[in-house]
mmCIF file of C-alpha atoms in Angstrom:
data_model
loop_
_atom_site.group_PDB
_atom_site.id
_atom_site.type_symbol
_atom_site.label_atom_id
_atom_site.label_comp_id
_atom_site.label_asym_id
_atom_site.label_seq_id
_atom_site.Cartn_x
_atom_site.Cartn_y
_atom_site.Cartn_z
ATOM 1 C CA UNK A 1 -78.470 194.732 -42.908
ATOM 2 C CA UNK A 2 -78.800 191.330 -44.492
ATOM 3 C CA UNK A 3 -75.283 190.999 -44.013
ATOM 4 C CA UNK A 4 -75.820 191.432 -40.191
ATOM 5 C CA UNK A 5 -79.325 189.746 -39.263
ATOM 6 C CA UNK A 6 -76.425 186.956 -40.817
ATOM 7 C CA UNK A 7 -74.087 187.074 -39.122
ATOM 8 C CA UNK A 8 -76.768 187.174 -35.891
ATOM 9 C CA UNK A 9 -78.587 183.964 -36.643
ATOM 10 C CA UNK A 10 -75.097 182.548 -37.221
ATOM 11 C CA UNK A 11 -73.450 183.281 -33.585
ATOM 12 C CA UNK A 12 -76.754 182.250 -32.831
ATOM 13 C CA UNK A 13 -76.602 178.503 -34.250
ATOM 14 C CA UNK A 14 -73.677 178.614 -32.272
ATOM 15 C CA UNK A 15 -74.252 179.616 -28.992
ATOM 16 C CA UNK A 16 -77.500 176.674 -29.538
ATOM 17 C CA UNK A 17 -75.574 173.747 -30.165
ATOM 18 C CA UNK A 18 -72.719 174.442 -28.409
ATOM 19 C CA UNK A 19 -72.857 171.905 -25.231
ATOM 20 C CA UNK A 20 -73.244 173.646 -22.209
ATOM 21 C CA UNK A 21 -69.660 174.531 -20.151
ATOM 22 C CA UNK A 22 -71.097 173.532 -17.095
ATOM 23 C CA UNK A 23 -73.221 169.931 -17.545
ATOM 24 C CA UNK A 24 -69.922 167.678 -17.704
ATOM 25 C CA UNK A 25 -70.073 169.054 -13.989
ATOM 26 C CA UNK A 26 -73.309 168.348 -13.316
ATOM 27 C CA UNK A 27 -73.477 166.302 -9.989
ATOM 28 C CA UNK A 28 -76.035 164.010 -8.816
ATOM 29 C CA UNK A 29 -76.747 164.032 -4.889
ATOM 30 C CA UNK A 30 -78.692 160.615 -3.250
ATOM 31 C CA UNK A 31 -80.615 161.480 -0.271
ATOM 32 C CA UNK A 32 -83.363 160.048 1.968
ATOM 33 C CA UNK A 33 -86.825 162.118 1.121
ATOM 34 C CA UNK A 34 -86.758 163.013 5.100
ATOM 35 C CA UNK A 35 -83.776 165.287 4.138
ATOM 36 C CA UNK A 36 -84.484 166.377 0.991
ATOM 37 C CA UNK A 37 -88.200 167.234 3.118
ATOM 38 C CA UNK A 38 -86.652 169.156 5.644
ATOM 39 C CA UNK A 39 -85.546 172.036 3.596
ATOM 40 C CA UNK A 40 -82.276 172.055 3.420
ATOM 41 C CA UNK A 41 -81.152 171.626 0.189
ATOM 42 C CA UNK A 42 -83.272 174.343 -1.369
ATOM 43 C CA UNK A 43 -80.633 176.338 1.071
ATOM 44 C CA UNK A 44 -77.594 175.213 0.700
ATOM 45 C CA UNK A 45 -77.313 174.252 -2.634
ATOM 46 C CA UNK A 46 -77.965 177.518 -4.914
ATOM 47 C CA UNK A 47 -75.534 178.854 -2.598
ATOM 48 C CA UNK A 48 -73.136 175.483 -3.480
ATOM 49 C CA UNK A 49 -73.354 176.477 -7.339
ATOM 50 C CA UNK A 50 -73.453 179.707 -7.554
ATOM 51 C CA UNK A 51 -69.746 179.842 -6.121
ATOM 52 C CA UNK A 52 -68.733 177.102 -8.491
ATOM 53 C CA UNK A 53 -71.488 176.896 -11.750
ATOM 54 C CA UNK A 54 -71.818 173.016 -10.922
ATOM 55 C CA UNK A 55 -75.686 171.947 -10.992
ATOM 56 C CA UNK A 56 -76.130 169.030 -8.263
ATOM 57 C CA UNK A 57 -78.888 167.676 -9.169
ATOM 58 C CA UNK A 58 -81.230 165.624 -5.849
ATOM 59 C CA UNK A 59 -81.908 161.166 -6.867
ATOM 60 C CA UNK A 60 -83.865 159.258 -4.344
ATOM 61 C CA UNK A 61 -81.049 155.672 -5.744
ATOM 62 C CA UNK A 62 -77.896 156.423 -4.803
ATOM 63 C CA UNK A 63 -77.439 153.965 -7.563
ATOM 64 C CA UNK A 64 -77.741 157.030 -9.529
ATOM 65 C CA UNK A 65 -75.983 159.720 -7.473
ATOM 66 C CA UNK A 66 -72.083 160.303 -7.590
ATOM 67 C CA UNK A 67 -72.411 161.772 -4.448
ATOM 68 C CA UNK A 68 -74.627 160.123 -1.703
ATOM 69 C CA UNK A 69 -75.840 160.983 2.133
ATOM 70 C CA UNK A 70 -76.994 158.602 4.388
ATOM 71 C CA UNK A 71 -77.339 158.663 8.192
ATOM 72 C CA UNK A 72 -75.067 155.310 8.069
ATOM 73 C CA UNK A 73 -72.458 153.368 6.503
ATOM 74 C CA UNK A 74 -68.469 154.034 6.312
ATOM 75 C CA UNK A 75 -68.766 157.352 4.833
ATOM 76 C CA UNK A 76 -67.456 160.568 5.911
ATOM 77 C CA UNK A 77 -69.574 162.687 9.014
ATOM 78 C CA UNK A 78 -70.972 165.458 7.970
ATOM 79 C CA UNK A 79 -73.007 167.010 9.493
ATOM 80 C CA UNK A 80 -75.744 166.180 12.371
ATOM 81 C CA UNK A 81 -79.363 166.582 11.195
ATOM 82 C CA UNK A 82 -82.463 165.778 13.326
ATOM 83 C CA UNK A 83 -81.313 163.002 15.674
ATOM 84 C CA UNK A 84 -78.745 161.239 12.939
ATOM 85 C CA UNK A 85 -75.459 161.880 12.135
ATOM 86 C CA UNK A 86 -75.315 162.547 7.859
ATOM 87 C CA UNK A 87 -72.138 160.751 6.494
ATOM 88 C CA UNK A 88 -71.312 161.772 2.356
ATOM 89 C CA UNK A 89 -69.913 158.780 0.124
ATOM 90 C CA UNK A 90 -68.154 159.836 -2.880
ATOM 91 C CA UNK A 91 -69.926 157.364 -5.580
ATOM 92 C CA UNK A 92 -68.222 159.339 -8.801
ATOM 93 C CA UNK A 93 -64.196 159.292 -8.025
ATOM 94 C CA UNK A 94 -63.623 160.725 -11.492
ATOM 95 C CA UNK A 95 -66.107 163.445 -11.305
ATOM 96 C CA UNK A 96 -64.845 166.939 -11.297
ATOM 97 C CA UNK A 97 -67.880 168.704 -9.847
ATOM 98 C CA UNK A 98 -68.860 165.418 -7.062
ATOM 99 C CA UNK A 99 -64.932 166.101 -5.539
ATOM 100 C CA UNK A 100 -65.805 170.198 -5.481
ATOM 101 C CA UNK A 101 -68.891 169.224 -3.510
ATOM 102 C CA UNK A 102 -67.473 167.121 -1.228
ATOM 103 C CA UNK A 103 -64.607 169.738 -1.316
ATOM 104 C CA UNK A 104 -66.759 172.408 -0.160
ATOM 105 C CA UNK A 105 -69.792 170.989 1.555
ATOM 106 C CA UNK A 106 -67.020 169.520 4.562
ATOM 107 C CA UNK A 107 -65.155 173.213 3.697
ATOM 108 C CA UNK A 108 -65.053 176.117 6.923
ATOM 109 C CA UNK A 109 -67.702 177.893 3.968
ATOM 110 C CA UNK A 110 -70.040 174.962 3.787
ATOM 111 C CA UNK A 111 -70.608 174.486 7.482
ATOM 112 C CA UNK A 112 -70.761 177.762 8.000
ATOM 113 C CA UNK A 113 -73.658 177.379 4.972
ATOM 114 C CA UNK A 114 -74.903 174.051 6.641
ATOM 115 C CA UNK A 115 -75.764 175.613 9.821
ATOM 116 C CA UNK A 116 -76.821 178.950 8.775
ATOM 117 C CA UNK A 117 -80.321 177.047 7.481
ATOM 118 C CA UNK A 118 -83.045 177.812 10.162
ATOM 119 C CA UNK A 119 -86.553 176.545 10.508
ATOM 120 C CA UNK A 120 -88.726 178.994 12.165
ATOM 121 C CA UNK A 121 -85.125 180.437 14.112
ATOM 122 C CA UNK A 122 -84.418 176.759 14.888
ATOM 123 C CA UNK A 123 -80.774 175.671 12.871
ATOM 124 C CA UNK A 124 -82.135 172.657 12.497
ATOM 125 C CA UNK A 125 -78.005 171.147 11.774
ATOM 126 C CA UNK A 126 -75.003 171.473 12.133
ATOM 127 C CA UNK A 127 -71.230 170.297 12.369
ATOM 128 C CA UNK A 128 -70.372 166.572 12.880
ATOM 129 C CA UNK A 129 -69.654 166.198 16.828
ATOM 130 C CA UNK A 130 -65.779 165.495 16.889
ATOM 131 C CA UNK A 131 -64.969 161.246 17.297
ATOM 132 C CA UNK A 132 -64.182 160.470 20.615
ATOM 133 C CA UNK A 133 -60.322 158.629 20.578
ATOM 134 C CA UNK A 134 -60.361 154.763 22.561
ATOM 135 C CA UNK A 135 -58.434 154.482 25.652
ATOM 136 C CA UNK A 136 -56.369 152.327 25.170
ATOM 137 C CA UNK A 137 -56.129 150.261 28.446
ATOM 138 C CA UNK A 138 -52.579 149.750 29.923
ATOM 139 C CA UNK A 139 -51.367 146.381 30.890
ATOM 140 C CA UNK A 140 -48.051 145.081 31.570
ATOM 141 C CA UNK A 141 -46.366 141.664 31.648
ATOM 142 C CA UNK A 142 -44.581 141.473 34.641
ATOM 143 C CA UNK A 143 -45.790 139.508 38.565
ATOM 144 C CA UNK A 144 -47.287 141.958 40.307
ATOM 145 C CA UNK A 145 -46.520 140.047 43.142
ATOM 146 C CA UNK A 146 -42.929 140.627 42.489
ATOM 147 C CA UNK A 147 -43.340 144.025 41.054
ATOM 148 C CA UNK A 148 -44.372 145.125 45.465
ATOM 149 C CA UNK A 149 -41.256 143.643 46.437
ATOM 150 C CA UNK A 150 -39.533 145.082 44.318
ATOM 151 C CA UNK A 151 -41.170 148.563 44.447
ATOM 152 C CA UNK A 152 -40.912 148.306 48.534
ATOM 153 C CA UNK A 153 -36.914 146.661 48.271
ATOM 154 C CA UNK A 154 -35.679 149.372 45.598
ATOM 155 C CA UNK A 155 -37.697 152.464 45.629
ATOM 156 C CA UNK A 156 -39.705 152.796 49.344
ATOM 157 C CA UNK A 157 -36.915 154.517 50.348
ATOM 158 C CA UNK A 158 -38.205 157.406 48.776
ATOM 159 C CA UNK A 159 -42.025 156.940 47.934
ATOM 160 C CA UNK A 160 -44.863 155.829 49.654
ATOM 161 C CA UNK A 161 -45.640 151.930 47.722
ATOM 162 C CA UNK A 162 -47.158 150.928 50.216
ATOM 163 C CA UNK A 163 -51.170 152.143 51.724
ATOM 164 C CA UNK A 164 -49.454 150.869 54.426
ATOM 165 C CA UNK A 165 -46.103 151.713 54.960
ATOM 166 C CA UNK A 166 -47.027 155.794 53.819
ATOM 167 C CA UNK A 167 -44.572 157.216 57.050
ATOM 168 C CA UNK A 168 -41.693 156.105 55.446
ATOM 169 C CA UNK A 169 -40.542 157.790 52.451
ATOM 170 C CA UNK A 170 -39.009 161.685 51.724
ATOM 171 C CA UNK A 171 -42.363 164.125 51.939
ATOM 172 C CA UNK A 172 -39.959 165.552 49.208
ATOM 173 C CA UNK A 173 -41.267 163.210 47.049
ATOM 174 C CA UNK A 174 -44.709 161.681 44.809
ATOM 175 C CA UNK A 175 -45.982 158.362 46.653
ATOM 176 C CA UNK A 176 -46.860 155.945 43.349
ATOM 177 C CA UNK A 177 -50.003 156.343 43.763
ATOM 178 C CA UNK A 178 -49.761 159.815 42.931
ATOM 179 C CA UNK A 179 -47.998 158.769 40.718
ATOM 180 C CA UNK A 180 -49.564 156.725 39.363
ATOM 181 C CA UNK A 181 -53.282 159.046 39.153
ATOM 182 C CA UNK A 182 -51.055 161.350 36.334
ATOM 183 C CA UNK A 183 -51.734 160.494 33.067
ATOM 184 C CA UNK A 184 -48.516 159.884 32.048
ATOM 185 C CA UNK A 185 -48.064 157.670 34.790
ATOM 186 C CA UNK A 186 -45.992 154.449 32.604
ATOM 187 C CA UNK A 187 -44.408 156.390 30.388
ATOM 188 C CA UNK A 188 -42.872 158.534 33.297
ATOM 189 C CA UNK A 189 -41.958 154.609 35.445
ATOM 190 C CA UNK A 190 -41.100 153.555 32.082
ATOM 191 C CA UNK A 191 -38.051 155.788 32.058
ATOM 192 C CA UNK A 192 -37.909 157.123 35.552
ATOM 193 C CA UNK A 193 -33.778 156.264 35.151
ATOM 194 C CA UNK A 194 -33.481 159.410 32.634
ATOM 195 C CA UNK A 195 -35.795 161.648 35.409
ATOM 196 C CA UNK A 196 -33.341 163.172 37.665
ATOM 197 C CA UNK A 197 -32.461 162.640 40.769
ATOM 198 C CA UNK A 198 -32.621 158.772 39.685
ATOM 199 C CA UNK A 199 -29.620 158.543 37.106
ATOM 200 C CA UNK A 200 -26.562 159.725 39.850
ATOM 201 C CA UNK A 201 -28.021 156.821 41.595
ATOM 202 C CA UNK A 202 -29.518 154.509 39.464
ATOM 203 C CA UNK A 203 -28.059 151.205 37.441
ATOM 204 C CA UNK A 204 -30.794 149.096 35.097
ATOM 205 C CA UNK A 205 -28.649 146.605 33.384
ATOM 206 C CA UNK A 206 -27.760 146.673 29.634
ATOM 207 C CA UNK A 207 -29.563 149.653 30.026
ATOM 208 C CA UNK A 208 -27.748 152.807 31.171
ATOM 209 C CA UNK A 209 -24.061 153.893 31.472
ATOM 210 C CA UNK A 210 -21.432 152.664 34.029
ATOM 211 C CA UNK A 211 -21.340 155.366 36.899
ATOM 212 C CA UNK A 212 -18.082 157.792 35.727
ATOM 213 C CA UNK A 213 -15.442 156.733 39.019
ATOM 214 C CA UNK A 214 -15.119 160.151 39.375
ATOM 215 C CA UNK A 215 -18.336 160.804 40.742
ATOM 216 C CA UNK A 216 -19.871 157.985 42.967
ATOM 217 C CA UNK A 217 -23.512 157.527 43.460
ATOM 218 C CA UNK A 218 -24.020 160.445 46.692
ATOM 219 C CA UNK A 219 -26.675 157.168 48.442
ATOM 220 C CA UNK A 220 -26.467 153.365 48.166
ATOM 221 C CA UNK A 221 -27.192 152.172 44.465
ATOM 222 C CA UNK A 222 -30.493 151.104 43.131
ATOM 223 C CA UNK A 223 -29.587 147.893 40.620
ATOM 224 C CA UNK A 224 -32.508 145.965 38.722
ATOM 225 C CA UNK A 225 -33.246 144.611 35.359
ATOM 226 C CA UNK A 226 -35.591 145.367 32.487
ATOM 227 C CA UNK A 227 -37.539 142.699 33.611
ATOM 228 C CA UNK A 228 -37.524 144.011 37.846
ATOM 229 C CA UNK A 229 -38.925 147.457 35.796
ATOM 230 C CA UNK A 230 -41.597 145.233 34.014
ATOM 231 C CA UNK A 231 -42.099 143.458 37.938
ATOM 232 C CA UNK A 232 -43.018 146.911 38.630
ATOM 233 C CA UNK A 233 -44.928 148.065 36.401
ATOM 234 C CA UNK A 234 -47.310 145.232 36.657
ATOM 235 C CA UNK A 235 -47.318 146.418 40.265
ATOM 236 C CA UNK A 236 -47.963 150.352 39.868
ATOM 237 C CA UNK A 237 -50.071 149.951 36.825
ATOM 238 C CA UNK A 238 -52.303 147.301 39.721
ATOM 239 C CA UNK A 239 -52.898 150.391 42.612
ATOM 240 C CA UNK A 240 -56.043 152.680 42.779
ATOM 241 C CA UNK A 241 -54.776 156.136 41.833
ATOM 242 C CA UNK A 242 -55.046 158.626 44.098
ATOM 243 C CA UNK A 243 -57.607 161.208 44.564
ATOM 244 C CA UNK A 244 -56.073 164.400 43.411
ATOM 245 C CA UNK A 245 -59.507 166.370 42.956
ATOM 246 C CA UNK A 246 -60.786 168.583 40.693
ATOM 247 C CA UNK A 247 -58.555 170.090 38.172
ATOM 248 C CA UNK A 248 -58.089 173.937 39.512
ATOM 249 C CA UNK A 249 -60.037 176.444 37.535
ATOM 250 C CA UNK A 250 -58.252 180.299 36.699
ATOM 251 C CA UNK A 251 -60.917 182.633 36.700
#
């Protein structure tokens, strides 16, 4: 009996003296008081800790934190809350617990957990809005007036290239104004000489191969230089796109 009691006491001492397994992974999280008072962390953090064994301690000062959440700064947007987009900055990059929390918070599970928090039946927090892609303005260095003249001379036999000459085209070919309305109009014009039917009758100096002697062009060839093409591109870029109406909507 005495031996059993002694071994039990030794085991208890070992347990009390041993460091906590999760202590090295504990993480401090800095967030404004308003966000802490929202109740979000009381809902989210226990679920993370239960899943990972990593305990999160809330602090007010980012200088004392491993991870910081704020409505501004250059951190990664992780969720939106009432009138704010909250961004996360991992301050302790060597902390395994901080890395696990950051990964979890941005994961599908973490995002669902955030969205699952409700106040009076309303979810005040949700995923961040996708960033809007910046639309680069397309411009070309060619001479617009020269491009208009070249378009009329080289392309006007098939396409409508000017609004005052609408009846001088082949009916099956789109006008420059319709082509200008397409999202990829610039790439279409820059590579037009490889798009059918142009290869059969188009020559761009130092770019396209000469016509095969056994397959001459079916019409008078369109011959131009890259400078000519740059001028045409500048002219087309300046055109007002045709109104193609709303996209077709399928039921």
